[in-house]
Tab-separated table of C-alpha atoms in Angstrom:
chain	number	residue	atom	x	y	z
A	119	MET	CA	0.000	0.000	0.000
A	120	THR	CA	1.346	3.408	-0.965
A	121	SER	CA	0.593	6.059	1.595
A	122	LYS	CA	-0.849	9.330	0.277
A	123	VAL	CA	-0.204	11.081	3.589
A	124	ARG	CA	2.069	14.118	3.142
A	125	PRO	CA	2.868	17.172	5.218
A	126	LEU	CA	0.785	20.083	3.922
A	127	GLY	CA	3.880	22.066	2.904
A	128	ASP	CA	5.137	19.194	0.722
A	129	ALA	CA	1.711	18.635	-0.850
A	130	ILE	CA	1.427	22.320	-1.821
A	131	ALA	CA	5.048	22.492	-3.047
A	132	THR	CA	4.530	19.414	-5.226
A	133	HIS	CA	1.150	20.187	-6.753
A	134	VAL	CA	0.608	23.959	-6.757
A	135	ARG	CA	2.863	25.715	-9.266
A	136	ASP	CA	3.002	29.396	-10.172
A	137	GLY	CA	0.401	30.125	-12.826
A	138	ALA	CA	-1.708	27.059	-11.978
A	139	CYS	CA	-5.502	26.958	-11.996
A	140	VAL	CA	-6.418	26.197	-8.376
A	141	ALA	CA	-9.848	25.591	-6.837
A	142	LEU	CA	-10.369	25.670	-3.067
A	143	GLU	CA	-13.939	24.533	-2.456
A	144	GLY	CA	-16.222	24.195	0.564
A	145	PHE	CA	-19.435	26.121	1.088
A	146	THR	CA	-19.355	27.935	4.473
A	147	HIS	CA	-18.501	24.506	5.912
A	148	LEU	CA	-15.060	22.842	5.403
A	149	ILE	CA	-13.233	25.772	3.798
A	150	PRO	CA	-9.535	24.870	3.411
A	151	PHE	CA	-7.998	27.895	5.147
A	152	ALA	CA	-4.788	26.139	6.223
A	153	ALA	CA	-3.991	25.137	2.645
A	154	GLY	CA	-4.639	28.665	1.415
A	155	HIS	CA	-2.263	30.025	4.060
A	156	GLU	CA	0.410	27.553	3.007
A	157	ILE	CA	0.088	28.753	-0.603
A	158	ILE	CA	0.594	32.313	0.676
A	159	ARG	CA	3.642	31.237	2.733
A	160	GLN	CA	5.190	29.553	-0.275
A	161	GLY	CA	4.757	32.759	-2.255
A	162	ARG	CA	2.843	31.370	-5.232
A	163	ARG	CA	2.126	33.915	-7.963
A	164	ASN	CA	-0.186	34.302	-10.972
A	165	LEU	CA	-2.626	31.681	-9.790
A	166	HIS	CA	-5.973	31.374	-11.514
A	167	LEU	CA	-8.200	30.918	-8.480
A	168	VAL	CA	-11.570	29.224	-8.858
A	169	ARG	CA	-14.261	29.130	-6.213
A	170	MET	CA	-18.028	29.277	-6.302
A	171	THR	CA	-18.156	31.710	-3.363
A	172	PRO	CA	-14.815	33.435	-2.707
A	173	ASP	CA	-14.765	34.588	0.879
A	174	LEU	CA	-12.039	35.294	3.432
A	175	ILE	CA	-9.400	32.813	2.276
A	176	TYR	CA	-9.469	34.200	-1.279
A	177	ASP	CA	-9.476	37.765	0.078
A	178	GLN	CA	-6.239	36.844	1.865
A	179	MET	CA	-4.651	35.113	-1.140
A	180	ILE	CA	-5.614	37.961	-3.498
A	181	GLY	CA	-4.408	40.632	-1.064
A	182	MET	CA	-1.075	38.828	-0.716
A	183	GLY	CA	-0.595	38.867	-4.475
A	184	CYS	CA	-0.996	35.140	-5.205
A	185	ALA	CA	-3.636	35.511	-7.929
A	186	SER	CA	-3.956	37.113	-11.338
A	187	LYS	CA	-7.386	35.692	-12.228
A	188	LEU	CA	-10.533	34.696	-10.357
A	189	THR	CA	-13.395	32.496	-11.524
A	190	PHE	CA	-16.374	32.988	-9.194
A	191	SER	CA	-20.082	33.633	-8.859
A	192	TRP	CA	-20.261	35.626	-5.624
A	193	GLY	CA	-17.521	37.314	-3.642
A	194	GLY	CA	-18.216	38.581	-0.158
A	195	ASN	CA	-17.844	38.145	3.569
A	196	PRO	CA	-21.004	36.141	4.331
A	197	GLY	CA	-23.375	38.094	6.532
A	198	VAL	CA	-20.821	40.912	6.983
A	199	GLY	CA	-20.166	42.757	3.724
A	200	SER	CA	-17.602	43.276	0.978
A	201	LEU	CA	-14.262	41.596	0.517
A	202	HIS	CA	-12.031	44.660	0.708
A	203	ARG	CA	-8.907	43.012	-0.726
A	204	LEU	CA	-10.840	41.532	-3.660
A	205	ARG	CA	-12.429	44.902	-4.385
A	206	ASP	CA	-9.093	46.728	-4.068
A	207	ALA	CA	-7.552	44.333	-6.600
A	208	VAL	CA	-10.433	44.759	-9.068
A	209	GLU	CA	-11.041	48.475	-8.588
A	210	HIS	CA	-7.435	49.693	-7.991
A	211	GLN	CA	-5.212	46.835	-9.200
A	212	TRP	CA	-3.648	46.425	-5.754
A	213	PRO	CA	-1.413	44.566	-5.162
A	214	ALA	CA	-1.806	43.323	-8.738
A	215	PRO	CA	-4.513	43.431	-11.405
A	216	LEU	CA	-7.090	40.676	-11.051
A	217	ALA	CA	-8.946	39.440	-14.129
A	218	LEU	CA	-12.470	38.224	-13.398
A	219	ASP	CA	-14.213	35.253	-14.938
A	220	GLU	CA	-17.751	35.903	-13.736
A	221	HIS	CA	-20.376	33.170	-13.472
A	222	THR	CA	-23.451	32.216	-11.456
A	223	HIS	CA	-23.575	29.503	-8.784
A	224	ALA	CA	-25.260	27.161	-11.226
A	225	GLY	CA	-22.693	28.094	-13.876
A	226	VAL	CA	-19.698	27.157	-11.731
A	227	ALA	CA	-21.332	23.916	-10.579
A	228	ALA	CA	-22.240	22.969	-14.151
A	229	ALA	CA	-18.755	23.844	-15.414
A	230	TYR	CA	-17.158	21.572	-12.790
A	231	SER	CA	-19.615	18.797	-13.678
A	232	ALA	CA	-18.773	19.132	-17.368
A	233	GLY	CA	-15.090	19.078	-16.484
A	234	ALA	CA	-15.565	15.935	-14.402
A	235	ALA	CA	-17.439	14.272	-17.266
A	236	GLY	CA	-14.794	15.179	-19.834
A	237	LEU	CA	-17.339	17.312	-21.697
A	238	PRO	CA	-16.228	20.586	-23.295
A	239	PHE	CA	-19.050	22.755	-21.970
A	240	ALA	CA	-22.228	22.914	-19.932
A	241	THR	CA	-25.573	24.488	-20.795
A	242	LEU	CA	-27.693	26.724	-18.607
A	243	ARG	CA	-30.992	28.518	-18.609
A	244	GLY	CA	-31.848	32.008	-17.435
A	245	TYR	CA	-28.782	33.832	-18.802
A	246	LEU	CA	-30.407	35.228	-21.947
A	247	GLY	CA	-30.728	38.980	-21.873
A	248	THR	CA	-28.351	39.413	-18.940
A	249	ASP	CA	-24.958	41.100	-19.161
A	250	LEU	CA	-23.096	37.998	-17.991
A	251	PRO	CA	-21.868	37.297	-21.557
A	252	SER	CA	-20.655	40.889	-21.846
A	253	VAL	CA	-18.628	40.738	-18.620
A	254	ASN	CA	-17.425	37.201	-19.394
A	255	PRO	CA	-16.834	36.563	-23.115
A	256	ARG	CA	-16.453	32.850	-22.344
A	257	ILE	CA	-20.182	32.685	-21.625
A	258	ARG	CA	-21.674	32.001	-25.039
A	259	SER	CA	-24.823	30.416	-26.360
A	260	VAL	CA	-25.787	27.260	-28.155
A	261	ASP	CA	-28.966	26.140	-29.912
A	262	CYS	CA	-30.462	22.897	-28.666
A	263	PRO	CA	-30.227	20.356	-31.540
A	264	PHE	CA	-33.598	18.891	-30.533
A	265	THR	CA	-35.800	21.887	-29.812
A	266	GLY	CA	-33.874	24.808	-31.269
A	267	GLU	CA	-34.006	26.560	-27.929
A	268	ARG	CA	-31.143	28.963	-27.255
A	269	LEU	CA	-29.196	28.209	-24.072
A	270	ALA	CA	-26.160	29.692	-22.398
A	271	ALA	CA	-22.962	27.660	-22.684
A	272	VAL	CA	-20.026	27.826	-20.284
A	273	PRO	CA	-16.700	26.075	-20.850
A	274	ALA	CA	-15.827	23.128	-18.624
A	275	LEU	CA	-13.679	23.830	-15.592
A	276	ASN	CA	-10.733	21.498	-15.065
A	277	PRO	CA	-8.550	22.931	-12.273
A	278	ASP	CA	-4.896	21.896	-12.259
A	279	VAL	CA	-5.437	21.206	-8.595
A	280	THR	CA	-8.473	21.177	-6.342
A	281	ILE	CA	-7.957	21.586	-2.595
A	282	LEU	CA	-10.555	20.506	-0.016
A	283	HIS	CA	-10.822	20.015	3.732
A	284	ALA	CA	-12.600	16.983	5.224
A	285	GLN	CA	-13.140	15.229	8.534
A	286	ARG	CA	-10.911	12.220	7.883
A	287	ALA	CA	-8.945	10.101	5.474
A	288	ASP	CA	-7.185	6.774	5.600
A	289	ARG	CA	-3.539	6.328	4.667
A	290	ARG	CA	-4.348	5.133	1.153
A	291	GLY	CA	-6.023	8.476	0.549
A	292	ASN	CA	-9.716	7.644	0.742
A	293	VAL	CA	-11.424	10.742	2.070
A	294	ALA	CA	-14.693	10.921	4.011
A	295	MET	CA	-16.611	14.117	4.598
A	296	HIS	CA	-20.074	14.633	6.033
A	297	GLY	CA	-22.435	17.466	6.777
A	298	ILE	CA	-23.426	20.220	4.377
A	299	VAL	CA	-21.410	20.077	1.181
A	300	GLY	CA	-21.075	22.471	-1.721
A	301	ALA	CA	-19.373	21.706	-5.014
A	302	GLN	CA	-16.573	19.592	-3.523
A	303	ARG	CA	-17.299	16.364	-5.403
A	304	GLU	CA	-17.618	18.088	-8.753
A	305	ALA	CA	-14.448	20.123	-8.179
A	306	ALA	CA	-12.577	17.009	-7.046
A	307	PHE	CA	-13.541	14.866	-10.015
A	308	ALA	CA	-12.842	17.683	-12.488
A	309	ALA	CA	-9.309	18.325	-11.191
A	310	ARG	CA	-5.992	17.039	-12.485
A	311	ALA	CA	-4.662	16.788	-8.923
A	312	LEU	CA	-6.490	16.743	-5.593
A	313	ILE	CA	-5.107	17.721	-2.186
A	314	VAL	CA	-7.269	17.162	0.876
A	315	THR	CA	-6.435	18.433	4.352
A	316	VAL	CA	-8.150	16.436	7.096
A	317	GLU	CA	-8.833	16.693	10.800
A	318	GLU	CA	-7.478	13.182	11.322
A	319	ILE	CA	-5.856	10.261	9.552
A	320	VAL	CA	-7.411	6.945	10.550
A	321	ASP	CA	-6.411	3.327	9.936
A	322	GLU	CA	-9.802	2.545	8.569
A	323	LEU	CA	-12.683	4.834	7.646
A	324	PRO	CA	-15.830	4.028	9.580
A	325	PRO	CA	-18.550	2.806	7.222
A	326	ALA	CA	-20.911	5.761	6.694
A	327	MET	CA	-23.596	5.556	4.062
A	328	ASN	CA	-24.071	8.911	2.303
A	329	GLY	CA	-20.946	10.390	3.906
A	330	ILE	CA	-19.199	11.527	0.744
A	331	VAL	CA	-16.156	9.369	0.019
A	332	LEU	CA	-13.577	10.539	-2.455
A	333	PRO	CA	-11.767	7.395	-3.618
A	334	HIS	CA	-8.001	7.196	-3.187
A	335	TRP	CA	-7.352	6.976	-6.926
A	336	ILE	CA	-8.436	10.563	-7.492
A	337	VAL	CA	-6.591	11.854	-4.418
A	338	SER	CA	-3.005	13.078	-4.898
A	339	ALA	CA	-2.215	13.804	-1.248
A	340	VAL	CA	-3.903	13.926	2.134
A	341	ALA	CA	-2.392	16.234	4.718
A	342	PRO	CA	-3.320	15.953	8.386
A	343	CYS	CA	-4.241	19.410	9.606
A	344	ARG	CA	-6.274	19.772	12.774
A	345	GLY	CA	-8.340	22.944	12.734
A	346	GLY	CA	-7.506	23.321	9.027
A	347	ALA	CA	-10.869	24.862	8.175
A	348	TYR	CA	-10.781	27.482	10.963
A	349	PRO	CA	-12.440	30.050	11.045
A	350	SER	CA	-15.060	28.116	9.030
A	351	TYR	CA	-16.489	25.037	10.713
A	352	VAL	CA	-16.127	21.277	10.578
A	353	HIS	CA	-19.252	19.327	11.392
A	354	ASP	CA	-18.717	17.183	14.536
A	355	HIS	CA	-15.358	18.882	15.249
A	356	TYR	CA	-15.676	22.636	15.759
A	357	ALA	CA	-18.074	25.525	15.202
A	358	ARG	CA	-17.631	28.527	12.951
A	359	ASP	CA	-15.919	31.543	14.523
A	360	ASN	CA	-18.464	34.139	13.500
A	361	GLY	CA	-16.575	36.820	15.431
A	362	PHE	CA	-13.535	36.296	13.213
A	363	TYR	CA	-15.604	36.989	10.088
A	364	GLN	CA	-16.778	40.236	11.659
A	365	ARG	CA	-13.247	41.217	12.756
A	366	TRP	CA	-11.968	40.500	9.242
A	367	ASP	CA	-13.962	43.458	7.924
A	368	THR	CA	-11.767	45.795	10.011
A	369	ILE	CA	-8.518	43.875	9.497
A	370	ALA	CA	-8.839	43.853	5.707
A	371	ARG	CA	-10.243	47.334	5.215
A	372	GLU	CA	-6.860	49.106	4.931
A	373	ARG	CA	-3.815	47.782	3.082
A	374	ASN	CA	-1.327	48.358	5.898
A	375	GLY	CA	-3.461	46.806	8.586
A	376	PHE	CA	-4.088	43.822	6.351
A	377	LEU	CA	-0.380	43.326	5.590
A	378	ALA	CA	0.550	43.668	9.254
A	379	TRP	CA	-2.021	41.048	10.227
A	380	MET	CA	-0.938	38.636	7.479
A	381	ASN	CA	2.737	39.087	8.396
A	382	ARG	CA	2.171	38.533	12.068
A	383	HIS	CA	-0.236	35.617	11.905
A	384	VAL	CA	0.302	33.803	8.607
A	385	LEU	CA	3.821	34.534	7.338
A	386	ALA	CA	5.441	34.447	10.771
A	387	SER	CA	3.761	31.136	11.596
A	388	ARG	CA	5.541	27.992	10.481
A	389	ASP	CA	2.315	26.027	10.058
A	390	HIS	CA	-1.379	26.064	10.873
A	391	ALA	CA	-0.893	25.043	14.505
A	392	ALA	CA	1.437	28.033	14.950
A	393	PHE	CA	-1.125	30.258	13.169
A	394	LEU	CA	-3.864	29.172	15.591
A	395	ALA	CA	-1.503	29.700	18.531
A	396	SER	CA	-0.659	33.227	17.328
A	397	LEU	CA	-4.373	34.081	17.241
A	398	ARG	CA	-4.755	32.858	20.831
A	399	GLU	CA	-1.970	35.246	21.882
A	400	VAL	CA	-3.987	38.265	20.767
A	401	ALA	CA	-7.330	36.952	22.011
B	233	MET	CA	-44.162	40.669	1.962
B	234	ALA	CA	-46.070	38.008	3.875
B	235	ARG	CA	-49.157	38.793	1.749
B	236	VAL	CA	-47.565	37.557	-1.467
B	237	LEU	CA	-46.836	34.169	0.103
B	238	GLU	CA	-49.411	31.409	-0.176
B	239	ASP	CA	-50.177	28.389	1.913
B	240	GLY	CA	-48.222	25.407	0.589
B	241	ASP	CA	-45.426	27.474	-0.951
B	242	ARG	CA	-41.909	26.131	-0.823
B	243	LEU	CA	-39.635	29.012	-0.106
B	244	PHE	CA	-35.889	29.486	0.001
B	245	VAL	CA	-34.853	32.683	1.757
B	246	GLY	CA	-31.231	33.697	2.064
B	247	ALA	CA	-29.858	34.185	5.562
B	248	ASN	CA	-28.827	37.741	4.760
B	249	LEU	CA	-32.286	38.884	3.663
B	250	HIS	CA	-33.671	39.585	7.103
B	251	VAL	CA	-36.870	41.308	6.019
B	252	PRO	CA	-37.976	38.624	3.515
B	253	ARG	CA	-37.146	36.010	6.135
B	254	ALA	CA	-39.289	37.797	8.687
B	255	GLY	CA	-42.057	38.117	6.079
B	256	ALA	CA	-41.858	34.410	5.332
B	257	LEU	CA	-42.053	33.473	9.002
B	258	TYR	CA	-44.948	35.870	9.532
B	259	ALA	CA	-46.869	34.303	6.641
B	260	HIS	CA	-46.030	30.850	7.956
B	261	MET	CA	-47.337	31.648	11.451
B	262	THR	CA	-50.547	33.208	10.129
B	263	HIS	CA	-52.125	32.201	6.830
B	264	ALA	CA	-49.585	29.715	5.438
B	265	PRO	CA	-49.145	26.895	7.971
B	266	ASN	CA	-48.263	24.382	5.248
B	267	MET	CA	-45.377	26.401	3.907
B	268	LYS	CA	-42.048	24.612	3.507
B	269	LEU	CA	-39.117	26.851	4.276
B	270	SER	CA	-35.621	26.178	3.083
B	271	VAL	CA	-33.344	27.486	5.780
B	272	GLY	CA	-29.640	26.845	5.473
B	273	MET	CA	-29.821	23.791	3.190
B	274	VAL	CA	-32.676	22.281	5.146
B	275	THR	CA	-36.297	22.148	4.059
B	276	THR	CA	-38.710	22.269	6.924
B	277	ASN	CA	-42.006	23.345	8.393
B	278	LEU	CA	-41.351	25.525	11.403
B	279	LEU	CA	-44.898	25.944	12.646
B	280	ASN	CA	-44.366	23.853	15.758
B	281	ALA	CA	-40.834	24.947	16.527
B	282	ASP	CA	-40.795	26.427	20.034
B	283	LEU	CA	-38.176	29.053	19.460
B	284	LEU	CA	-36.579	30.269	16.250
B	285	GLU	CA	-33.117	31.479	17.029
B	286	PRO	CA	-31.614	33.661	14.332
B	287	THR	CA	-28.974	31.884	12.290
B	288	LYS	CA	-25.617	33.600	11.985
B	289	PHE	CA	-24.672	32.369	8.539
B	290	SER	CA	-26.420	30.896	5.542
B	291	THR	CA	-25.582	27.245	6.086
B	292	ASP	CA	-25.748	27.038	9.858
B	293	TYR	CA	-25.983	23.245	10.297
B	294	ARG	CA	-27.784	23.700	13.613
B	295	VAL	CA	-31.012	24.301	11.721
B	296	SER	CA	-30.864	20.638	10.714
B	297	ARG	CA	-32.606	19.787	13.972
B	298	TRP	CA	-35.773	20.993	12.271
B	299	ALA	CA	-35.072	19.249	8.966
B	300	GLU	CA	-37.623	17.348	6.975
B	301	SER	CA	-35.124	17.067	4.138
B	302	ILE	CA	-31.606	18.222	3.380
B	303	VAL	CA	-30.906	20.001	0.125
B	304	ILE	CA	-27.643	19.559	-1.747
B	305	HIS	CA	-26.269	22.994	-2.463
B	306	ASN	CA	-25.913	22.754	-6.235
B	307	ASP	CA	-29.419	21.373	-6.656
B	308	ILE	CA	-30.960	24.592	-5.394
B	309	PHE	CA	-29.702	26.626	-8.297
B	310	GLU	CA	-30.631	24.582	-11.317
B	311	ARG	CA	-33.175	21.934	-10.416
B	312	PRO	CA	-36.719	23.200	-10.844
B	313	GLN	CA	-37.870	20.453	-8.451
B	314	HIS	CA	-35.644	21.872	-5.718
B	315	CYS	CA	-35.897	25.537	-6.564
B	316	SER	CA	-38.158	27.684	-4.526
B	317	ASP	CA	-41.760	28.286	-5.590
B	318	VAL	CA	-41.120	31.893	-4.611
B	319	PHE	CA	-37.859	33.785	-4.783
B	320	PHE	CA	-36.741	37.242	-3.678
B	321	VAL	CA	-34.035	39.005	-5.685
B	322	GLY	CA	-32.087	42.033	-4.489
B	323	GLY	CA	-29.866	44.364	-6.457
B	324	MET	CA	-27.363	47.212	-6.243
B	325	GLN	CA	-29.504	48.685	-9.021
B	326	ILE	CA	-33.067	47.981	-10.103
B	327	ASP	CA	-34.291	49.476	-13.357
B	328	ARG	CA	-37.743	50.445	-14.587
B	329	PHE	CA	-38.263	47.101	-16.316
B	330	GLY	CA	-37.321	45.073	-13.237
B	331	ASN	CA	-33.839	44.092	-14.359
B	332	THR	CA	-31.445	43.856	-11.427
B	333	ASN	CA	-27.699	44.268	-11.035
B	334	LEU	CA	-25.345	42.557	-8.605
B	335	ILE	CA	-22.292	42.849	-10.867
B	336	GLY	CA	-21.167	46.434	-10.267
B	337	ILE	CA	-21.531	50.153	-10.926
B	338	ARG	CA	-19.871	51.995	-13.815
B	339	ASP	CA	-18.209	55.395	-13.549
B	340	ALA	CA	-18.814	58.257	-16.008
B	341	THR	CA	-16.426	56.704	-18.544
B	342	GLY	CA	-18.311	53.408	-18.502
B	343	THR	CA	-15.647	51.439	-16.643
B	344	LEU	CA	-16.581	49.315	-13.670
B	345	ALA	CA	-15.880	51.466	-10.609
B	346	VAL	CA	-17.625	49.640	-7.770
B	347	ARG	CA	-17.290	45.896	-7.836
B	348	GLY	CA	-20.480	44.168	-6.654
B	349	PRO	CA	-20.663	40.747	-5.051
B	350	GLY	CA	-21.749	38.853	-8.173
B	351	SER	CA	-24.992	37.194	-9.103
B	352	LEU	CA	-24.868	34.074	-6.867
B	353	GLY	CA	-27.898	31.935	-7.583
B	354	THR	CA	-30.180	34.813	-8.576
B	355	THR	CA	-29.793	34.487	-12.351
B	356	THR	CA	-31.010	30.913	-12.481
B	357	MET	CA	-33.269	30.840	-9.414
B	358	ALA	CA	-35.295	33.808	-10.633
B	359	HIS	CA	-35.683	31.871	-13.886
B	360	TYR	CA	-36.865	28.610	-12.287
B	361	ALA	CA	-39.054	29.986	-9.474
B	362	LYS	CA	-42.817	29.952	-10.068
B	363	ARG	CA	-43.062	33.508	-8.773
B	364	TYR	CA	-40.367	36.025	-8.072
B	365	TYR	CA	-40.259	39.379	-6.367
B	366	ILE	CA	-37.661	42.103	-6.137
B	367	TYR	CA	-36.803	43.289	-2.665
B	368	ALA	CA	-35.108	46.645	-2.092
B	369	PRO	CA	-34.010	47.315	1.503
B	370	THR	CA	-33.570	51.013	0.664
B	371	HIS	CA	-35.762	53.033	-1.673
B	372	SER	CA	-33.389	55.543	-3.237
B	373	ARG	CA	-32.403	57.115	-6.531
B	374	SER	CA	-29.092	55.272	-6.510
B	375	VAL	CA	-30.926	51.922	-6.441
B	376	PHE	CA	-33.817	52.789	-8.798
B	377	VAL	CA	-32.161	53.696	-12.097
B	378	GLU	CA	-33.360	54.130	-15.684
B	379	ARG	CA	-31.207	51.262	-16.830
B	380	CYS	CA	-28.925	48.934	-14.876
B	381	ASP	CA	-25.202	49.360	-15.584
B	382	TYR	CA	-25.083	45.576	-15.819
B	383	ILE	CA	-27.995	43.149	-15.764
B	384	SER	CA	-27.350	40.071	-13.629
B	385	THR	CA	-30.995	38.945	-13.408
B	386	PHE	CA	-33.289	39.593	-16.346
B	387	GLY	CA	-36.647	41.142	-15.494
B	388	HIS	CA	-38.496	42.474	-18.532
B	389	GLY	CA	-35.360	43.535	-20.443
B	390	GLU	CA	-36.397	46.502	-22.542
B	391	GLY	CA	-40.059	45.957	-21.756
B	392	GLY	CA	-42.983	44.770	-23.889
B	393	ASP	CA	-42.577	41.220	-25.128
B	394	HIS	CA	-38.801	41.100	-24.602
B	395	ARG	CA	-39.036	38.124	-22.219
B	396	ALA	CA	-41.309	36.214	-24.569
B	397	ARG	CA	-39.010	36.871	-27.539
B	398	LEU	CA	-36.114	35.377	-25.575
B	399	ARG	CA	-38.372	32.451	-24.569
B	400	LEU	CA	-37.689	33.114	-20.906
B	401	ASN	CA	-41.250	32.487	-19.720
B	402	GLN	CA	-41.136	28.717	-19.180
B	403	PHE	CA	-41.362	28.948	-15.407
B	404	ASN	CA	-42.565	32.477	-14.642
B	405	GLU	CA	-43.368	35.656	-16.517
B	406	GLY	CA	-40.911	37.967	-14.831
B	407	PRO	CA	-40.837	39.788	-11.527
B	408	ARG	CA	-44.308	40.191	-9.990
B	409	GLN	CA	-43.623	43.138	-7.713
B	410	VAL	CA	-40.948	45.295	-6.187
B	411	ILE	CA	-41.280	45.594	-2.414
B	412	THR	CA	-39.498	48.494	-0.730
B	413	PRO	CA	-39.668	50.150	2.703
B	414	LEU	CA	-41.970	52.789	1.158
B	415	GLY	CA	-44.337	50.825	-1.010
B	416	VAL	CA	-45.057	48.204	-3.624
B	417	LEU	CA	-44.581	48.492	-7.383
B	418	ASP	CA	-45.615	46.119	-10.143
B	419	PHE	CA	-45.213	45.530	-13.890
B	420	GLU	CA	-48.810	44.708	-14.841
B	421	THR	CA	-49.080	46.910	-17.913
B	422	PRO	CA	-48.441	45.767	-21.503
B	423	ASP	CA	-45.091	47.568	-21.650
B	424	HIS	CA	-44.083	46.145	-18.227
B	425	ARG	CA	-42.797	49.466	-16.965
B	426	MET	CA	-42.639	49.571	-13.203
B	427	ARG	CA	-45.537	51.439	-11.603
B	428	LEU	CA	-46.392	52.289	-8.043
B	429	THR	CA	-49.414	50.383	-6.756
B	430	HIS	CA	-49.260	50.756	-2.978
B	431	VAL	CA	-47.705	53.194	-0.566
B	432	HIS	CA	-47.163	51.730	2.890
B	433	PRO	CA	-49.230	53.298	5.682
B	434	GLY	CA	-47.424	56.253	7.231
B	435	VAL	CA	-45.379	57.111	4.141
B	436	GLY	CA	-46.302	60.669	3.209
B	437	ARG	CA	-46.007	62.632	-0.005
B	438	ARG	CA	-42.927	64.520	1.075
B	439	GLY	CA	-41.157	61.296	1.945
B	440	ASP	CA	-42.093	59.941	-1.468
B	441	ARG	CA	-40.589	62.941	-3.195
B	442	GLN	CA	-37.416	62.771	-1.155
B	443	HIS	CA	-36.955	59.192	-2.156
B	444	GLY	CA	-37.827	59.739	-5.799
B	445	LEU	CA	-41.032	57.749	-5.610
B	446	ARG	CA	-43.425	58.466	-8.480
B	447	THR	CA	-46.392	56.714	-9.944
B	448	ARG	CA	-44.139	55.749	-12.832
B	449	ALA	CA	-40.819	54.694	-11.379
B	450	GLY	CA	-39.247	55.105	-14.782
B	451	ARG	CA	-39.439	58.859	-14.302
B	452	LEU	CA	-37.312	59.620	-11.306
B	453	ASP	CA	-36.912	63.318	-11.887
């Protein structure tokens, strides 16, 4: 048996290259913050980030200059407001210009599904007459060969690497996650490489019907990382830190304050455990 | 808002739309006991829940204690069977034909100056819902514009039969009403231009003028 277990730093160094198309998925639940921080620490540049709902982790990666392009359908701090770093990059090109590839939720999900199926594009309703094709020239239209109906078409998404967080994995790399899921399965099956950070590595996964299992043959590396989704939550492990999401609005509002926070807590921390410890120092 | 909801409706209300959520719960507790609410990925009937604590984020798993069924995220946005019967759409801009904009605001040169959050599920959910309404938490000239800088959810386009020409009427025939803190507007004329139908009690003429409210919302002079 070949073990897929790797330290997070090694997994990122091996699979995430400058210029790569990278998707970090997880919808409110199971957001892979630790992996995003490791990408920032390793100084990746010119990434094409993909995420259905970019929130704090992408605000941090964009503000630290990791990205040159973003594929998304909604960008915000859920329940709080704008993503200041994302807006600064789009509106003022700071710290670098950020090209946008704008979709809808359904559009991103369908594009992942097409990518997973090896299809070149996905079709969608409801786009006709909107300005989505004008802000994203890769949204086009196609006539149904059966009915003649005009539908929107979006190209398949096949990330170079998808990164997820889950409750547990075994050493072979089978990954189990449960609770509310977003587009993780689609993003995983569409990707060329898949890194999963997990709360724990177990000898054998407990049998759980309907707990999503990503089979080891699509998994490139599993990295043990307790608390790896903080400040989002992990069902049965820890709750969401809603206060952090509110504090982020202040931290990220000004460039200098943002950089100081990132330097102190992310760059100065060797790993995620050190990051969590540094937050406890200021608490 | 509660008045437009009917008994038996299935309704998905976003966690950040506090007023529509309150309207939905009010309807549920009064004339719509058989309503099914989708709250944070859970579909449920809350009539007999003792206490409804506010959720802090849109997929708070703690609401699953009330669940009759769990909804998979992606299904909400493009499965008519899962989509809401009724849907509320918001916008940074709302134009006189009920088109809405969550993409951004242009400056005088036509370049995007204020980046909006993006369209989320509104583009497709407003298409699949049986009925949809526009909700504006503030009634102001900056929200109600002649024409949206960008359209993220199609209402009546340029008016008249624009929706029909694009064959967009499979599931609904466009936004029913616009509900604001000052009143209610609809599109029930052949050209589908927004018109004021109700002013909420207590909203006086001067307040209307201050907020640019006219019987034809297309003329906001």
